[in-house]
Amino acid sequence: MQKTEGKEKSGRRLGSLCLDLLFPRRCPVCHAPAPPGLGICPECRGRLPRIRTARCHVCGKPVQDGERICPDCRKNPHVFTRGKGVFLYDETMRSAMSYFKYKGRREYGEVLAEEVFQEAESSLLDWGVRAVLPVPIHKKRLRERGYNQAEVLSAKIAELSGLMHLPKVLLRTKKTPPLKELTPEKRREALAAAMELGEPAPKVPVLLVDDIYTTGATLDAAAAVLLTGGTPAVFFLTVCIGGGFMVQY
Ligand SMILES: [Zn+2]
Ligand SMILES: [Zn+2]
């Protein structure tokens, strides 16, 4: 039985290597075919803007040395417990993410999720999360795009971590109005009204996954719905995070 499984596994690996040779995956940074067996060229991988400085203990944004909590999180406490974005949202990431989200390059999300998981694996253990959930998008947007970018990421992270993947718990029921003009409280209200539970909320600490962290309002709305449903704690991971603050130093 185990022998057969082993054979099947190596057969699958061989199969995916053959697929890589026939249809090489494209690198999310330079868009050239990636070397066989890899999803990204080693040089491009080295150019990904990893954050190596001090981070806010709540939202994970880069902060000045010695600072525990960033000005934004001090001014507007979050509903989620804590989390982080792995890469800074610079020009390289802006381009990779726009191909992933708007130009049908779904496979870029899988490569980026592999990078995110490698960077955040120890955090997932520290936080004690037991299930992975994508931030939902509205079904109209899902039809236009063909996939929920957050779900591509969360599925891969669940696969790599062995955590439960629960893509149907959160639903985006209404299209949210433009949020730019709204105050943080109004944003949160508008977003919370647009999200609901499609399945019972998990009764274990969960990890929410999204593509980009900007103000954290979407993650707060999702966390609010989950906490109300009985989830004990909500953490998050995003591929990218902006460097600026709404509140100035
Ligand atoms: Zn490349
Ligand atoms: Zn913060």
PDB file of C-alpha atoms and ligand atoms in Angstrom:
ATOM      1  CA  MET A   1       0.000   0.000   0.000  1.00  0.00           C
ATOM      2  CA  GLN A   2       2.687   2.438   1.077  1.00  0.00           C
ATOM      3  CA  LYS A   3       4.855   1.254  -1.783  1.00  0.00           C
ATOM      4  CA  THR A   4       2.100   2.067  -4.254  1.00  0.00           C
ATOM      5  CA  GLU A   5       1.636   5.488  -2.680  1.00  0.00           C
ATOM      6  CA  GLY A   6       5.374   6.115  -2.986  1.00  0.00           C
ATOM      7  CA  LYS A   7       5.276   5.068  -6.616  1.00  0.00           C
ATOM      8  CA  GLU A   8       2.278   7.281  -7.243  1.00  0.00           C
ATOM      9  CA  LYS A   9       4.032  10.210  -5.575  1.00  0.00           C
ATOM     10  CA  SER A  10       7.243   9.851  -7.550  1.00  0.00           C
ATOM     11  CA  GLY A  11       5.131   9.319 -10.667  1.00  0.00           C
ATOM     12  CA  ARG A  12       3.353  12.595  -9.955  1.00  0.00           C
ATOM     13  CA  ARG A  13       6.668  14.362  -9.359  1.00  0.00           C
ATOM     14  CA  LEU A  14       8.002  13.003 -12.637  1.00  0.00           C
ATOM     15  CA  GLY A  15       4.765  14.023 -14.304  1.00  0.00           C
ATOM     16  CA  SER A  16       5.009  17.575 -13.031  1.00  0.00           C
ATOM     17  CA  LEU A  17       8.676  17.779 -14.054  1.00  0.00           C
ATOM     18  CA  CYS A  18       7.693  16.663 -17.578  1.00  0.00           C
ATOM     19  CA  LEU A  19       4.929  19.262 -17.571  1.00  0.00           C
ATOM     20  CA  ASP A  20       7.488  21.865 -16.473  1.00  0.00           C
ATOM     21  CA  LEU A  21       9.692  20.909 -19.413  1.00  0.00           C
ATOM     22  CA  LEU A  22       6.838  20.961 -21.897  1.00  0.00           C
ATOM     23  CA  PHE A  23       5.022  23.966 -20.477  1.00  0.00           C
ATOM     24  CA  PRO A  24       7.479  25.764 -18.219  1.00  0.00           C
ATOM     25  CA  ARG A  25       5.933  27.879 -15.509  1.00  0.00           C
ATOM     26  CA  ARG A  26       6.604  31.542 -16.060  1.00  0.00           C
ATOM     27  CA  CYS A  27       8.501  33.619 -13.539  1.00  0.00           C
ATOM     28  CA  PRO A  28       6.199  36.179 -11.849  1.00  0.00           C
ATOM     29  CA  VAL A  29       8.938  38.820 -11.940  1.00  0.00           C
ATOM     30  CA  CYS A  30      10.428  38.673 -15.489  1.00  0.00           C
ATOM     31  CA  HIS A  31       7.700  36.501 -17.140  1.00  0.00           C
ATOM     32  CA  ALA A  32      10.329  34.317 -18.856  1.00  0.00           C
ATOM     33  CA  PRO A  33       9.983  30.525 -18.540  1.00  0.00           C
ATOM     34  CA  ALA A  34      11.321  29.565 -15.094  1.00  0.00           C
ATOM     35  CA  PRO A  35      14.093  26.940 -14.826  1.00  0.00           C
ATOM     36  CA  PRO A  36      12.683  23.347 -14.761  1.00  0.00           C
ATOM     37  CA  GLY A  37      11.255  22.429 -11.374  1.00  0.00           C
ATOM     38  CA  LEU A  38      11.215  26.071 -10.218  1.00  0.00           C
ATOM     39  CA  GLY A  39       8.472  28.646 -10.394  1.00  0.00           C
ATOM     40  CA  ILE A  40      10.773  31.654 -10.277  1.00  0.00           C
ATOM     41  CA  CYS A  41      14.315  32.391 -11.541  1.00  0.00           C
ATOM     42  CA  PRO A  42      16.878  32.422  -8.720  1.00  0.00           C
ATOM     43  CA  GLU A  43      17.985  35.986  -9.638  1.00  0.00           C
ATOM     44  CA  CYS A  44      14.392  37.256  -9.631  1.00  0.00           C
ATOM     45  CA  ARG A  45      13.787  35.490  -6.335  1.00  0.00           C
ATOM     46  CA  GLY A  46      16.726  37.399  -4.889  1.00  0.00           C
ATOM     47  CA  ARG A  47      15.089  40.653  -5.989  1.00  0.00           C
ATOM     48  CA  LEU A  48      11.838  40.046  -4.093  1.00  0.00           C
ATOM     49  CA  PRO A  49      11.512  42.818  -1.466  1.00  0.00           C
ATOM     50  CA  ARG A  50      11.575  40.789   1.755  1.00  0.00           C
ATOM     51  CA  ILE A  51      11.136  42.791   4.937  1.00  0.00           C
ATOM     52  CA  ARG A  52      14.114  42.374   7.239  1.00  0.00           C
ATOM     53  CA  THR A  53      13.612  45.398   9.492  1.00  0.00           C
ATOM     54  CA  ALA A  54      11.593  45.679  12.726  1.00  0.00           C
ATOM     55  CA  ARG A  55       7.859  45.110  12.261  1.00  0.00           C
ATOM     56  CA  CYS A  56       4.732  46.297  14.042  1.00  0.00           C
ATOM     57  CA  HIS A  57       3.648  43.503  16.411  1.00  0.00           C
ATOM     58  CA  VAL A  58       0.052  43.845  15.265  1.00  0.00           C
ATOM     59  CA  CYS A  59      -0.066  44.548  11.508  1.00  0.00           C
ATOM     60  CA  GLY A  60       3.495  43.621  10.573  1.00  0.00           C
ATOM     61  CA  LYS A  61       4.319  46.911   8.791  1.00  0.00           C
ATOM     62  CA  PRO A  62       7.965  47.955   8.932  1.00  0.00           C
ATOM     63  CA  VAL A  63       8.534  50.310  11.882  1.00  0.00           C
ATOM     64  CA  GLN A  64      11.425  52.253  13.344  1.00  0.00           C
ATOM     65  CA  ASP A  65      13.803  50.289  15.540  1.00  0.00           C
ATOM     66  CA  GLY A  66      12.572  49.849  19.092  1.00  0.00           C
ATOM     67  CA  GLU A  67       8.958  50.591  18.175  1.00  0.00           C
ATOM     68  CA  ARG A  68       6.523  47.788  19.055  1.00  0.00           C
ATOM     69  CA  ILE A  69       3.279  49.029  17.581  1.00  0.00           C
ATOM     70  CA  CYS A  70       2.964  51.323  14.543  1.00  0.00           C
ATOM     71  CA  PRO A  71       1.139  54.689  14.607  1.00  0.00           C
ATOM     72  CA  ASP A  72      -1.826  53.292  12.621  1.00  0.00           C
ATOM     73  CA  CYS A  73      -2.415  50.384  15.009  1.00  0.00           C
ATOM     74  CA  ARG A  74      -2.043  52.660  18.027  1.00  0.00           C
ATOM     75  CA  LYS A  75      -4.670  55.033  16.666  1.00  0.00           C
ATOM     76  CA  ASN A  76      -7.094  52.427  15.264  1.00  0.00           C
ATOM     77  CA  PRO A  77      -6.980  49.156  17.204  1.00  0.00           C
ATOM     78  CA  HIS A  78      -7.698  46.132  15.014  1.00  0.00           C
ATOM     79  CA  VAL A  79     -10.227  43.330  15.349  1.00  0.00           C
ATOM     80  CA  PHE A  80      -7.761  40.657  14.198  1.00  0.00           C
ATOM     81  CA  THR A  81      -5.092  39.511  16.664  1.00  0.00           C
ATOM     82  CA  ARG A  82      -2.017  39.992  14.519  1.00  0.00           C
ATOM     83  CA  GLY A  83      -0.422  39.097  11.215  1.00  0.00           C
ATOM     84  CA  LYS A  84       2.018  40.134   8.559  1.00  0.00           C
ATOM     85  CA  GLY A  85       2.610  40.751   4.890  1.00  0.00           C
ATOM     86  CA  VAL A  86       5.737  39.097   3.571  1.00  0.00           C
ATOM     87  CA  PHE A  87       6.907  41.486   0.824  1.00  0.00           C
ATOM     88  CA  LEU A  88       6.956  45.231   0.558  1.00  0.00           C
ATOM     89  CA  TYR A  89       4.555  46.455  -2.129  1.00  0.00           C
ATOM     90  CA  ASP A  90       7.221  47.955  -4.421  1.00  0.00           C
ATOM     91  CA  GLU A  91       7.273  48.187  -8.247  1.00  0.00           C
ATOM     92  CA  THR A  92       8.403  44.546  -8.663  1.00  0.00           C
ATOM     93  CA  MET A  93       5.541  43.256  -6.530  1.00  0.00           C
ATOM     94  CA  ARG A  94       3.005  45.707  -7.967  1.00  0.00           C
ATOM     95  CA  SER A  95       3.695  44.293 -11.431  1.00  0.00           C
ATOM     96  CA  ALA A  96       3.689  40.619 -10.330  1.00  0.00           C
ATOM     97  CA  MET A  97       0.446  41.103  -8.392  1.00  0.00           C
ATOM     98  CA  SER A  98      -1.301  42.858 -11.250  1.00  0.00           C
ATOM     99  CA  TYR A  99      -0.509  39.946 -13.622  1.00  0.00           C
ATOM    100  CA  PHE A 100      -1.747  37.543 -10.945  1.00  0.00           C
ATOM    101  CA  LYS A 101      -4.957  39.436 -10.212  1.00  0.00           C
ATOM    102  CA  TYR A 102      -5.986  40.974 -13.504  1.00  0.00           C
ATOM    103  CA  LYS A 103      -4.137  39.208 -16.340  1.00  0.00           C
ATOM    104  CA  GLY A 104      -5.052  35.596 -15.642  1.00  0.00           C
ATOM    105  CA  ARG A 105      -1.640  34.483 -14.375  1.00  0.00           C
ATOM    106  CA  ARG A 106      -3.112  32.297 -11.684  1.00  0.00           C
ATOM    107  CA  GLU A 107       0.113  30.270 -11.398  1.00  0.00           C
ATOM    108  CA  TYR A 108       1.965  33.356 -10.163  1.00  0.00           C
ATOM    109  CA  GLY A 109      -0.143  33.149  -7.017  1.00  0.00           C
ATOM    110  CA  GLU A 110       1.014  29.607  -6.342  1.00  0.00           C
ATOM    111  CA  VAL A 111       4.674  30.574  -6.654  1.00  0.00           C
ATOM    112  CA  LEU A 112       4.162  33.601  -4.411  1.00  0.00           C
ATOM    113  CA  ALA A 113       2.268  31.489  -1.868  1.00  0.00           C
ATOM    114  CA  GLU A 114       5.260  29.121  -1.719  1.00  0.00           C
ATOM    115  CA  GLU A 115       7.503  32.109  -0.910  1.00  0.00           C
ATOM    116  CA  VAL A 116       5.020  33.416   1.665  1.00  0.00           C
ATOM    117  CA  PHE A 117       4.816  30.046   3.369  1.00  0.00           C
ATOM    118  CA  GLN A 118       8.609  29.703   3.602  1.00  0.00           C
ATOM    119  CA  GLU A 119       8.881  33.143   5.207  1.00  0.00           C
ATOM    120  CA  ALA A 120       5.967  32.682   7.595  1.00  0.00           C
ATOM    121  CA  GLU A 121       6.048  29.015   8.575  1.00  0.00           C
ATOM    122  CA  SER A 122       7.458  29.719  12.051  1.00  0.00           C
ATOM    123  CA  SER A 123       4.864  32.459  12.666  1.00  0.00           C
ATOM    124  CA  LEU A 124       2.059  30.000  11.870  1.00  0.00           C
ATOM    125  CA  LEU A 125       3.437  27.667  14.538  1.00  0.00           C
ATOM    126  CA  ASP A 126       3.822  30.530  17.055  1.00  0.00           C
ATOM    127  CA  TRP A 127       0.260  31.687  16.460  1.00  0.00           C
ATOM    128  CA  GLY A 128      -1.178  28.166  16.726  1.00  0.00           C
ATOM    129  CA  VAL A 129      -3.553  28.547  13.784  1.00  0.00           C
ATOM    130  CA  ARG A 130      -5.508  25.430  12.836  1.00  0.00           C
ATOM    131  CA  ALA A 131      -7.338  26.399   9.634  1.00  0.00           C
ATOM    132  CA  VAL A 132      -6.765  28.629   6.594  1.00  0.00           C
ATOM    133  CA  LEU A 133      -9.462  30.862   5.074  1.00  0.00           C
ATOM    134  CA  PRO A 134      -9.279  33.156   2.043  1.00  0.00           C
ATOM    135  CA  VAL A 135     -10.718  36.672   2.182  1.00  0.00           C
ATOM    136  CA  PRO A 136     -13.778  36.315  -0.071  1.00  0.00           C
ATOM    137  CA  ILE A 137     -14.598  38.345  -3.174  1.00  0.00           C
ATOM    138  CA  HIS A 138     -18.060  39.084  -4.523  1.00  0.00           C
ATOM    139  CA  LYS A 139     -19.403  36.485  -6.974  1.00  0.00           C
ATOM    140  CA  LYS A 140     -19.706  39.083  -9.727  1.00  0.00           C
ATOM    141  CA  ARG A 141     -16.000  39.810  -9.393  1.00  0.00           C
ATOM    142  CA  LEU A 142     -15.317  36.070  -9.260  1.00  0.00           C
ATOM    143  CA  ARG A 143     -17.120  35.660 -12.596  1.00  0.00           C
ATOM    144  CA  GLU A 144     -15.122  38.489 -14.181  1.00  0.00           C
ATOM    145  CA  ARG A 145     -11.766  37.234 -12.887  1.00  0.00           C
ATOM    146  CA  GLY A 146     -12.360  33.474 -13.018  1.00  0.00           C
ATOM    147  CA  TYR A 147     -10.822  32.909  -9.587  1.00  0.00           C
ATOM    148  CA  ASN A 148     -10.503  34.480  -6.172  1.00  0.00           C
ATOM    149  CA  GLN A 149      -6.847  35.468  -5.913  1.00  0.00           C
ATOM    150  CA  ALA A 150      -6.934  35.059  -2.116  1.00  0.00           C
ATOM    151  CA  GLU A 151      -8.231  31.498  -2.504  1.00  0.00           C
ATOM    152  CA  VAL A 152      -5.408  30.554  -4.901  1.00  0.00           C
ATOM    153  CA  LEU A 153      -2.996  31.691  -2.169  1.00  0.00           C
ATOM    154  CA  SER A 154      -4.851  30.128   0.765  1.00  0.00           C
ATOM    155  CA  ALA A 155      -5.230  26.755  -0.991  1.00  0.00           C
ATOM    156  CA  LYS A 156      -1.485  26.566  -1.593  1.00  0.00           C
ATOM    157  CA  ILE A 157      -0.648  27.650   1.965  1.00  0.00           C
ATOM    158  CA  ALA A 158      -3.063  25.027   3.348  1.00  0.00           C
ATOM    159  CA  GLU A 159      -1.484  22.369   1.128  1.00  0.00           C
ATOM    160  CA  LEU A 160       2.057  23.254   2.224  1.00  0.00           C
ATOM    161  CA  SER A 161       1.240  23.615   5.931  1.00  0.00           C
ATOM    162  CA  GLY A 162      -1.150  20.670   6.187  1.00  0.00           C
ATOM    163  CA  LEU A 163      -3.757  22.964   7.797  1.00  0.00           C
ATOM    164  CA  MET A 164      -7.472  22.641   7.028  1.00  0.00           C
ATOM    165  CA  HIS A 165      -8.594  24.793   4.077  1.00  0.00           C
ATOM    166  CA  LEU A 166     -12.024  26.361   4.568  1.00  0.00           C
ATOM    167  CA  PRO A 167     -12.814  28.475   1.499  1.00  0.00           C
ATOM    168  CA  LYS A 168     -16.611  28.542   2.003  1.00  0.00           C
ATOM    169  CA  VAL A 169     -16.868  29.933   5.527  1.00  0.00           C
ATOM    170  CA  LEU A 170     -16.788  33.605   4.562  1.00  0.00           C
ATOM    171  CA  LEU A 171     -18.982  35.095   1.839  1.00  0.00           C
ATOM    172  CA  ARG A 172     -18.815  38.538   0.276  1.00  0.00           C
ATOM    173  CA  THR A 173     -22.513  39.209  -0.118  1.00  0.00           C
ATOM    174  CA  LYS A 174     -22.573  42.783  -1.348  1.00  0.00           C
ATOM    175  CA  LYS A 175     -20.239  44.742  -3.536  1.00  0.00           C
ATOM    176  CA  THR A 176     -18.626  47.287  -1.259  1.00  0.00           C
ATOM    177  CA  PRO A 177     -18.847  50.971  -2.155  1.00  0.00           C
ATOM    178  CA  PRO A 178     -15.585  52.886  -2.787  1.00  0.00           C
ATOM    179  CA  LEU A 179     -14.004  53.101   0.655  1.00  0.00           C
ATOM    180  CA  LYS A 180     -11.369  55.754   0.060  1.00  0.00           C
ATOM    181  CA  GLU A 181     -13.435  58.661   1.312  1.00  0.00           C
ATOM    182  CA  LEU A 182     -14.678  56.927   4.443  1.00  0.00           C
ATOM    183  CA  THR A 183     -13.277  57.175   7.962  1.00  0.00           C
ATOM    184  CA  PRO A 184     -11.789  53.920   9.369  1.00  0.00           C
ATOM    185  CA  GLU A 185     -14.947  53.242  11.421  1.00  0.00           C
ATOM    186  CA  LYS A 186     -17.246  53.790   8.433  1.00  0.00           C
ATOM    187  CA  ARG A 187     -15.024  51.603   6.262  1.00  0.00           C
ATOM    188  CA  ARG A 188     -15.233  48.804   8.787  1.00  0.00           C
ATOM    189  CA  GLU A 189     -19.015  49.137   9.005  1.00  0.00           C
ATOM    190  CA  ALA A 190     -19.423  49.096   5.213  1.00  0.00           C
ATOM    191  CA  LEU A 191     -17.188  46.036   4.894  1.00  0.00           C
ATOM    192  CA  ALA A 192     -18.763  44.155   7.798  1.00  0.00           C
ATOM    193  CA  ALA A 193     -22.173  44.645   6.190  1.00  0.00           C
ATOM    194  CA  ALA A 194     -20.832  43.061   2.999  1.00  0.00           C
ATOM    195  CA  MET A 195     -19.557  39.867   4.620  1.00  0.00           C
ATOM    196  CA  GLU A 196     -21.343  36.944   6.215  1.00  0.00           C
ATOM    197  CA  LEU A 197     -20.882  33.311   7.175  1.00  0.00           C
ATOM    198  CA  GLY A 198     -21.610  30.684   4.516  1.00  0.00           C
ATOM    199  CA  GLU A 199     -20.741  27.886   6.971  1.00  0.00           C
ATOM    200  CA  PRO A 200     -20.377  27.873  10.774  1.00  0.00           C
ATOM    201  CA  ALA A 201     -17.308  29.768  11.972  1.00  0.00           C
ATOM    202  CA  PRO A 202     -14.436  27.425  12.957  1.00  0.00           C
ATOM    203  CA  LYS A 203     -14.014  27.068  16.722  1.00  0.00           C
ATOM    204  CA  VAL A 204     -10.197  27.105  16.432  1.00  0.00           C
ATOM    205  CA  PRO A 205      -7.682  29.922  15.796  1.00  0.00           C
ATOM    206  CA  VAL A 206      -7.646  30.676  12.066  1.00  0.00           C
ATOM    207  CA  LEU A 207      -5.400  32.241   9.469  1.00  0.00           C
ATOM    208  CA  LEU A 208      -6.944  34.656   6.976  1.00  0.00           C
ATOM    209  CA  VAL A 209      -5.106  34.997   3.672  1.00  0.00           C
ATOM    210  CA  ASP A 210      -5.233  37.923   1.260  1.00  0.00           C
ATOM    211  CA  ASP A 211      -3.063  39.425  -1.478  1.00  0.00           C
ATOM    212  CA  ILE A 212      -2.289  42.894  -0.123  1.00  0.00           C
ATOM    213  CA  TYR A 213      -2.558  44.592   3.258  1.00  0.00           C
ATOM    214  CA  THR A 214      -3.367  48.270   3.023  1.00  0.00           C
ATOM    215  CA  THR A 215      -5.413  49.577   5.954  1.00  0.00           C
ATOM    216  CA  GLY A 216      -6.460  46.202   7.339  1.00  0.00           C
ATOM    217  CA  ALA A 217     -10.149  47.162   7.055  1.00  0.00           C
ATOM    218  CA  THR A 218     -11.087  44.103   4.965  1.00  0.00           C
ATOM    219  CA  LEU A 219      -9.287  41.750   7.344  1.00  0.00           C
ATOM    220  CA  ASP A 220     -10.955  43.446  10.322  1.00  0.00           C
ATOM    221  CA  ALA A 221     -14.372  42.972   8.747  1.00  0.00           C
ATOM    222  CA  ALA A 222     -13.700  39.288   8.109  1.00  0.00           C
ATOM    223  CA  ALA A 223     -12.318  38.892  11.640  1.00  0.00           C
ATOM    224  CA  ALA A 224     -15.411  40.564  13.131  1.00  0.00           C
ATOM    225  CA  VAL A 225     -17.739  38.119  11.357  1.00  0.00           C
ATOM    226  CA  LEU A 226     -15.634  35.143  12.498  1.00  0.00           C
ATOM    227  CA  LEU A 227     -15.272  36.286  16.122  1.00  0.00           C
ATOM    228  CA  THR A 228     -19.015  36.887  16.341  1.00  0.00           C
ATOM    229  CA  GLY A 229     -19.515  33.326  15.070  1.00  0.00           C
ATOM    230  CA  GLY A 230     -17.317  31.881  17.827  1.00  0.00           C
ATOM    231  CA  THR A 231     -13.801  31.720  16.323  1.00  0.00           C
ATOM    232  CA  PRO A 232     -11.398  32.345  19.237  1.00  0.00           C
ATOM    233  CA  ALA A 233      -8.636  34.258  17.379  1.00  0.00           C
ATOM    234  CA  VAL A 234      -7.939  35.511  13.866  1.00  0.00           C
ATOM    235  CA  PHE A 235      -4.435  35.941  12.404  1.00  0.00           C
ATOM    236  CA  PHE A 236      -3.523  36.929   8.870  1.00  0.00           C
ATOM    237  CA  LEU A 237      -0.931  36.583   6.149  1.00  0.00           C
ATOM    238  CA  THR A 238      -0.717  38.634   2.984  1.00  0.00           C
ATOM    239  CA  VAL A 239       1.768  38.492   0.119  1.00  0.00           C
ATOM    240  CA  CYS A 240       2.403  42.243   0.240  1.00  0.00           C
ATOM    241  CA  ILE A 241       2.158  45.107   2.644  1.00  0.00           C
ATOM    242  CA  GLY A 242       2.415  48.830   1.994  1.00  0.00           C
ATOM    243  CA  GLY A 243       5.180  50.740   3.725  1.00  0.00           C
ATOM    244  CA  GLY A 244       3.403  54.026   4.497  1.00  0.00           C
ATOM    245  CA  PHE A 245       1.159  54.996   7.367  1.00  0.00           C
ATOM    246  CA  MET A 246      -2.110  56.915   7.383  1.00  0.00           C
ATOM    247  CA  VAL A 247      -1.072  58.464  10.668  1.00  0.00           C
ATOM    248  CA  GLN A 248       2.161  60.449  10.301  1.00  0.00           C
ATOM    249  CA  TYR A 249       5.060  60.155  12.694  1.00  0.00           C
TER     250      TYR A 249
HETATM  251 ZN    ZN B   1      12.573  35.800 -13.568  1.00  0.00          ZN
HETATM  252 ZN    ZN B   2       0.673  48.207  12.889  1.00  0.00          ZN
END
